[in-house]
Amino acid sequence: MAETVFLCTADEVVEGEIKQAPLPDGTNVALYRVAGTIYATADMCTHGEASLSEEGIINGKIVECTFHFGTFDVTTGEPTGMPCEIPLKTYPVTVVDGKVQIEV
């Protein structure tokens, strides 16, 4: 059964930046605001085990992992540039009363 997890306030997720937020299991998610919509993915690159929130660069809806320069579409999790081939896990985001929540 899915659990709703509060991550932060919507104001903390800024367009052009990546915000890290912890999950109850100790892992992190990366939060992005793209054209006003907030998206959440796993924080770790599926290729090089690098933190996207700490080392990634967001440009529009594409996040680049600076470890090996692979890219992902944050709206779908799909890899868009080599060497990344495995999609990022994505989480459905809801914003309720200005609070960002995901289902885990």
JSON list of C-alpha atoms in Angstrom, two decimals:
[
{"chain": "A", "resi": 1, "resn": "MET", "atom": "CA", "xyz": [0.00, 0.00, 0.00]},
{"chain": "A", "resi": 2, "resn": "ALA", "atom": "CA", "xyz": [1.36, 3.43, -0.97]},
{"chain": "A", "resi": 3, "resn": "GLU", "atom": "CA", "xyz": [2.29, 5.94, 1.69]},
{"chain": "A", "resi": 4, "resn": "THR", "atom": "CA", "xyz": [2.01, 9.70, 1.20]},
{"chain": "A", "resi": 5, "resn": "VAL", "atom": "CA", "xyz": [5.19, 11.48, 2.26]},
{"chain": "A", "resi": 6, "resn": "PHE", "atom": "CA", "xyz": [5.52, 15.26, 2.85]},
{"chain": "A", "resi": 7, "resn": "LEU", "atom": "CA", "xyz": [8.81, 16.50, 1.36]},
{"chain": "A", "resi": 8, "resn": "CYS", "atom": "CA", "xyz": [8.91, 20.31, 1.58]},
{"chain": "A", "resi": 9, "resn": "THR", "atom": "CA", "xyz": [6.93, 23.40, 0.73]},
{"chain": "A", "resi": 10, "resn": "ALA", "atom": "CA", "xyz": [6.34, 24.15, -2.95]},
{"chain": "A", "resi": 11, "resn": "ASP", "atom": "CA", "xyz": [8.23, 27.45, -2.59]},
{"chain": "A", "resi": 12, "resn": "GLU", "atom": "CA", "xyz": [11.41, 25.48, -1.81]},
{"chain": "A", "resi": 13, "resn": "VAL", "atom": "CA", "xyz": [11.41, 23.90, -5.28]},
{"chain": "A", "resi": 14, "resn": "VAL", "atom": "CA", "xyz": [12.83, 26.59, -7.55]},
{"chain": "A", "resi": 15, "resn": "GLU", "atom": "CA", "xyz": [12.84, 26.54, -11.35]},
{"chain": "A", "resi": 16, "resn": "GLY", "atom": "CA", "xyz": [16.38, 25.88, -12.63]},
{"chain": "A", "resi": 17, "resn": "GLU", "atom": "CA", "xyz": [17.54, 24.22, -9.39]},
{"chain": "A", "resi": 18, "resn": "ILE", "atom": "CA", "xyz": [17.44, 20.68, -7.99]},
{"chain": "A", "resi": 19, "resn": "LYS", "atom": "CA", "xyz": [16.25, 20.11, -4.43]},
{"chain": "A", "resi": 20, "resn": "GLN", "atom": "CA", "xyz": [17.11, 16.99, -2.45]},
{"chain": "A", "resi": 21, "resn": "ALA", "atom": "CA", "xyz": [14.53, 15.57, -0.04]},
{"chain": "A", "resi": 22, "resn": "PRO", "atom": "CA", "xyz": [14.84, 12.50, 2.22]},
{"chain": "A", "resi": 23, "resn": "LEU", "atom": "CA", "xyz": [12.43, 9.56, 2.22]},
{"chain": "A", "resi": 24, "resn": "PRO", "atom": "CA", "xyz": [11.49, 7.55, 5.33]},
{"chain": "A", "resi": 25, "resn": "ASP", "atom": "CA", "xyz": [13.71, 4.64, 4.17]},
{"chain": "A", "resi": 26, "resn": "GLY", "atom": "CA", "xyz": [16.82, 6.85, 4.20]},
{"chain": "A", "resi": 27, "resn": "THR", "atom": "CA", "xyz": [17.12, 7.30, 0.43]},
{"chain": "A", "resi": 28, "resn": "ASN", "atom": "CA", "xyz": [16.68, 10.67, -1.27]},
{"chain": "A", "resi": 29, "resn": "VAL", "atom": "CA", "xyz": [14.58, 12.03, -4.10]},
{"chain": "A", "resi": 30, "resn": "ALA", "atom": "CA", "xyz": [15.44, 14.91, -6.39]},
{"chain": "A", "resi": 31, "resn": "LEU", "atom": "CA", "xyz": [12.77, 17.56, -6.94]},
{"chain": "A", "resi": 32, "resn": "TYR", "atom": "CA", "xyz": [12.57, 19.78, -10.00]},
{"chain": "A", "resi": 33, "resn": "ARG", "atom": "CA", "xyz": [10.21, 22.57, -11.10]},
{"chain": "A", "resi": 34, "resn": "VAL", "atom": "CA", "xyz": [9.72, 22.56, -14.86]},
{"chain": "A", "resi": 35, "resn": "ALA", "atom": "CA", "xyz": [7.42, 25.18, -16.39]},
{"chain": "A", "resi": 36, "resn": "GLY", "atom": "CA", "xyz": [5.68, 25.55, -13.02]},
{"chain": "A", "resi": 37, "resn": "THR", "atom": "CA", "xyz": [5.11, 21.82, -12.43]},
{"chain": "A", "resi": 38, "resn": "ILE", "atom": "CA", "xyz": [7.03, 19.90, -9.74]},
{"chain": "A", "resi": 39, "resn": "TYR", "atom": "CA", "xyz": [8.51, 16.49, -10.58]},
{"chain": "A", "resi": 40, "resn": "ALA", "atom": "CA", "xyz": [10.29, 13.94, -8.38]},
{"chain": "A", "resi": 41, "resn": "THR", "atom": "CA", "xyz": [12.80, 11.25, -9.33]},
{"chain": "A", "resi": 42, "resn": "ALA", "atom": "CA", "xyz": [15.24, 9.03, -7.53]},
{"chain": "A", "resi": 43, "resn": "ASP", "atom": "CA", "xyz": [18.25, 11.16, -6.60]},
{"chain": "A", "resi": 44, "resn": "MET", "atom": "CA", "xyz": [20.90, 8.66, -7.72]},
{"chain": "A", "resi": 45, "resn": "CYS", "atom": "CA", "xyz": [21.96, 8.45, -11.35]},
{"chain": "A", "resi": 46, "resn": "THR", "atom": "CA", "xyz": [21.27, 4.94, -12.63]},
{"chain": "A", "resi": 47, "resn": "HIS", "atom": "CA", "xyz": [24.64, 4.81, -14.36]},
{"chain": "A", "resi": 48, "resn": "GLY", "atom": "CA", "xyz": [27.26, 6.14, -11.98]},
{"chain": "A", "resi": 49, "resn": "GLU", "atom": "CA", "xyz": [25.65, 6.26, -8.53]},
{"chain": "A", "resi": 50, "resn": "ALA", "atom": "CA", "xyz": [26.08, 10.04, -8.33]},
{"chain": "A", "resi": 51, "resn": "SER", "atom": "CA", "xyz": [23.59, 12.33, -6.57]},
{"chain": "A", "resi": 52, "resn": "LEU", "atom": "CA", "xyz": [21.66, 14.34, -9.14]},
{"chain": "A", "resi": 53, "resn": "SER", "atom": "CA", "xyz": [20.66, 16.95, -6.55]},
{"chain": "A", "resi": 54, "resn": "GLU", "atom": "CA", "xyz": [24.27, 17.49, -5.48]},
{"chain": "A", "resi": 55, "resn": "GLU", "atom": "CA", "xyz": [26.08, 17.10, -8.81]},
{"chain": "A", "resi": 56, "resn": "GLY", "atom": "CA", "xyz": [23.43, 17.41, -11.51]},
{"chain": "A", "resi": 57, "resn": "ILE", "atom": "CA", "xyz": [22.60, 20.33, -13.77]},
{"chain": "A", "resi": 58, "resn": "ILE", "atom": "CA", "xyz": [19.00, 20.98, -14.83]},
{"chain": "A", "resi": 59, "resn": "ASN", "atom": "CA", "xyz": [18.22, 22.62, -18.17]},
{"chain": "A", "resi": 60, "resn": "GLY", "atom": "CA", "xyz": [14.51, 22.74, -18.92]},
{"chain": "A", "resi": 61, "resn": "LYS", "atom": "CA", "xyz": [13.24, 19.21, -18.35]},
{"chain": "A", "resi": 62, "resn": "ILE", "atom": "CA", "xyz": [16.64, 17.55, -18.84]},
{"chain": "A", "resi": 63, "resn": "VAL", "atom": "CA", "xyz": [18.93, 16.79, -15.91]},
{"chain": "A", "resi": 64, "resn": "GLU", "atom": "CA", "xyz": [22.58, 16.06, -16.62]},
{"chain": "A", "resi": 65, "resn": "CYS", "atom": "CA", "xyz": [24.66, 13.96, -14.27]},
{"chain": "A", "resi": 66, "resn": "THR", "atom": "CA", "xyz": [28.08, 15.57, -14.26]},
{"chain": "A", "resi": 67, "resn": "PHE", "atom": "CA", "xyz": [29.77, 12.31, -13.22]},
{"chain": "A", "resi": 68, "resn": "HIS", "atom": "CA", "xyz": [29.67, 10.84, -16.76]},
{"chain": "A", "resi": 69, "resn": "PHE", "atom": "CA", "xyz": [27.48, 13.47, -18.49]},
{"chain": "A", "resi": 70, "resn": "GLY", "atom": "CA", "xyz": [24.47, 11.22, -19.06]},
{"chain": "A", "resi": 71, "resn": "THR", "atom": "CA", "xyz": [21.05, 12.87, -19.20]},
{"chain": "A", "resi": 72, "resn": "PHE", "atom": "CA", "xyz": [17.45, 12.12, -18.20]},
{"chain": "A", "resi": 73, "resn": "ASP", "atom": "CA", "xyz": [14.04, 13.65, -18.84]},
{"chain": "A", "resi": 74, "resn": "VAL", "atom": "CA", "xyz": [12.82, 14.49, -15.31]},
{"chain": "A", "resi": 75, "resn": "THR", "atom": "CA", "xyz": [9.17, 14.44, -16.41]},
{"chain": "A", "resi": 76, "resn": "THR", "atom": "CA", "xyz": [9.35, 10.74, -17.35]},
{"chain": "A", "resi": 77, "resn": "GLY", "atom": "CA", "xyz": [12.61, 9.45, -15.87]},
{"chain": "A", "resi": 78, "resn": "GLU", "atom": "CA", "xyz": [13.68, 8.22, -19.31]},
{"chain": "A", "resi": 79, "resn": "PRO", "atom": "CA", "xyz": [17.38, 8.41, -20.22]},
{"chain": "A", "resi": 80, "resn": "THR", "atom": "CA", "xyz": [18.04, 10.88, -23.03]},
{"chain": "A", "resi": 81, "resn": "GLY", "atom": "CA", "xyz": [21.81, 10.72, -23.35]},
{"chain": "A", "resi": 82, "resn": "MET", "atom": "CA", "xyz": [24.51, 8.09, -23.08]},
{"chain": "A", "resi": 83, "resn": "PRO", "atom": "CA", "xyz": [25.94, 6.47, -21.09]},
{"chain": "A", "resi": 84, "resn": "CYS", "atom": "CA", "xyz": [22.61, 6.32, -19.19]},
{"chain": "A", "resi": 85, "resn": "GLU", "atom": "CA", "xyz": [20.31, 3.51, -20.33]},
{"chain": "A", "resi": 86, "resn": "ILE", "atom": "CA", "xyz": [18.21, 2.70, -17.23]},
{"chain": "A", "resi": 87, "resn": "PRO", "atom": "CA", "xyz": [15.35, 5.10, -16.41]},
{"chain": "A", "resi": 88, "resn": "LEU", "atom": "CA", "xyz": [15.19, 6.98, -13.13]},
{"chain": "A", "resi": 89, "resn": "LYS", "atom": "CA", "xyz": [12.40, 5.96, -10.77]},
{"chain": "A", "resi": 90, "resn": "THR", "atom": "CA", "xyz": [9.74, 8.66, -10.79]},
{"chain": "A", "resi": 91, "resn": "TYR", "atom": "CA", "xyz": [7.18, 9.50, -8.12]},
{"chain": "A", "resi": 92, "resn": "PRO", "atom": "CA", "xyz": [3.72, 11.04, -8.57]},
{"chain": "A", "resi": 93, "resn": "VAL", "atom": "CA", "xyz": [3.77, 14.51, -7.01]},
{"chain": "A", "resi": 94, "resn": "THR", "atom": "CA", "xyz": [0.85, 16.34, -5.47]},
{"chain": "A", "resi": 95, "resn": "VAL", "atom": "CA", "xyz": [0.87, 19.82, -3.97]},
{"chain": "A", "resi": 96, "resn": "VAL", "atom": "CA", "xyz": [-1.71, 20.29, -1.21]},
{"chain": "A", "resi": 97, "resn": "ASP", "atom": "CA", "xyz": [-1.95, 23.63, 0.60]},
{"chain": "A", "resi": 98, "resn": "GLY", "atom": "CA", "xyz": [1.52, 24.54, -0.69]},
{"chain": "A", "resi": 99, "resn": "LYS", "atom": "CA", "xyz": [3.10, 21.28, 0.53]},
{"chain": "A", "resi": 100, "resn": "VAL", "atom": "CA", "xyz": [4.86, 18.89, -1.85]},
{"chain": "A", "resi": 101, "resn": "GLN", "atom": "CA", "xyz": [3.91, 15.25, -1.31]},
{"chain": "A", "resi": 102, "resn": "ILE", "atom": "CA", "xyz": [4.73, 12.02, -3.13]},
{"chain": "A", "resi": 103, "resn": "GLU", "atom": "CA", "xyz": [3.47, 8.45, -3.00]},
{"chain": "A", "resi": 104, "resn": "VAL", "atom": "CA", "xyz": [6.08, 5.86, -2.02]}
]
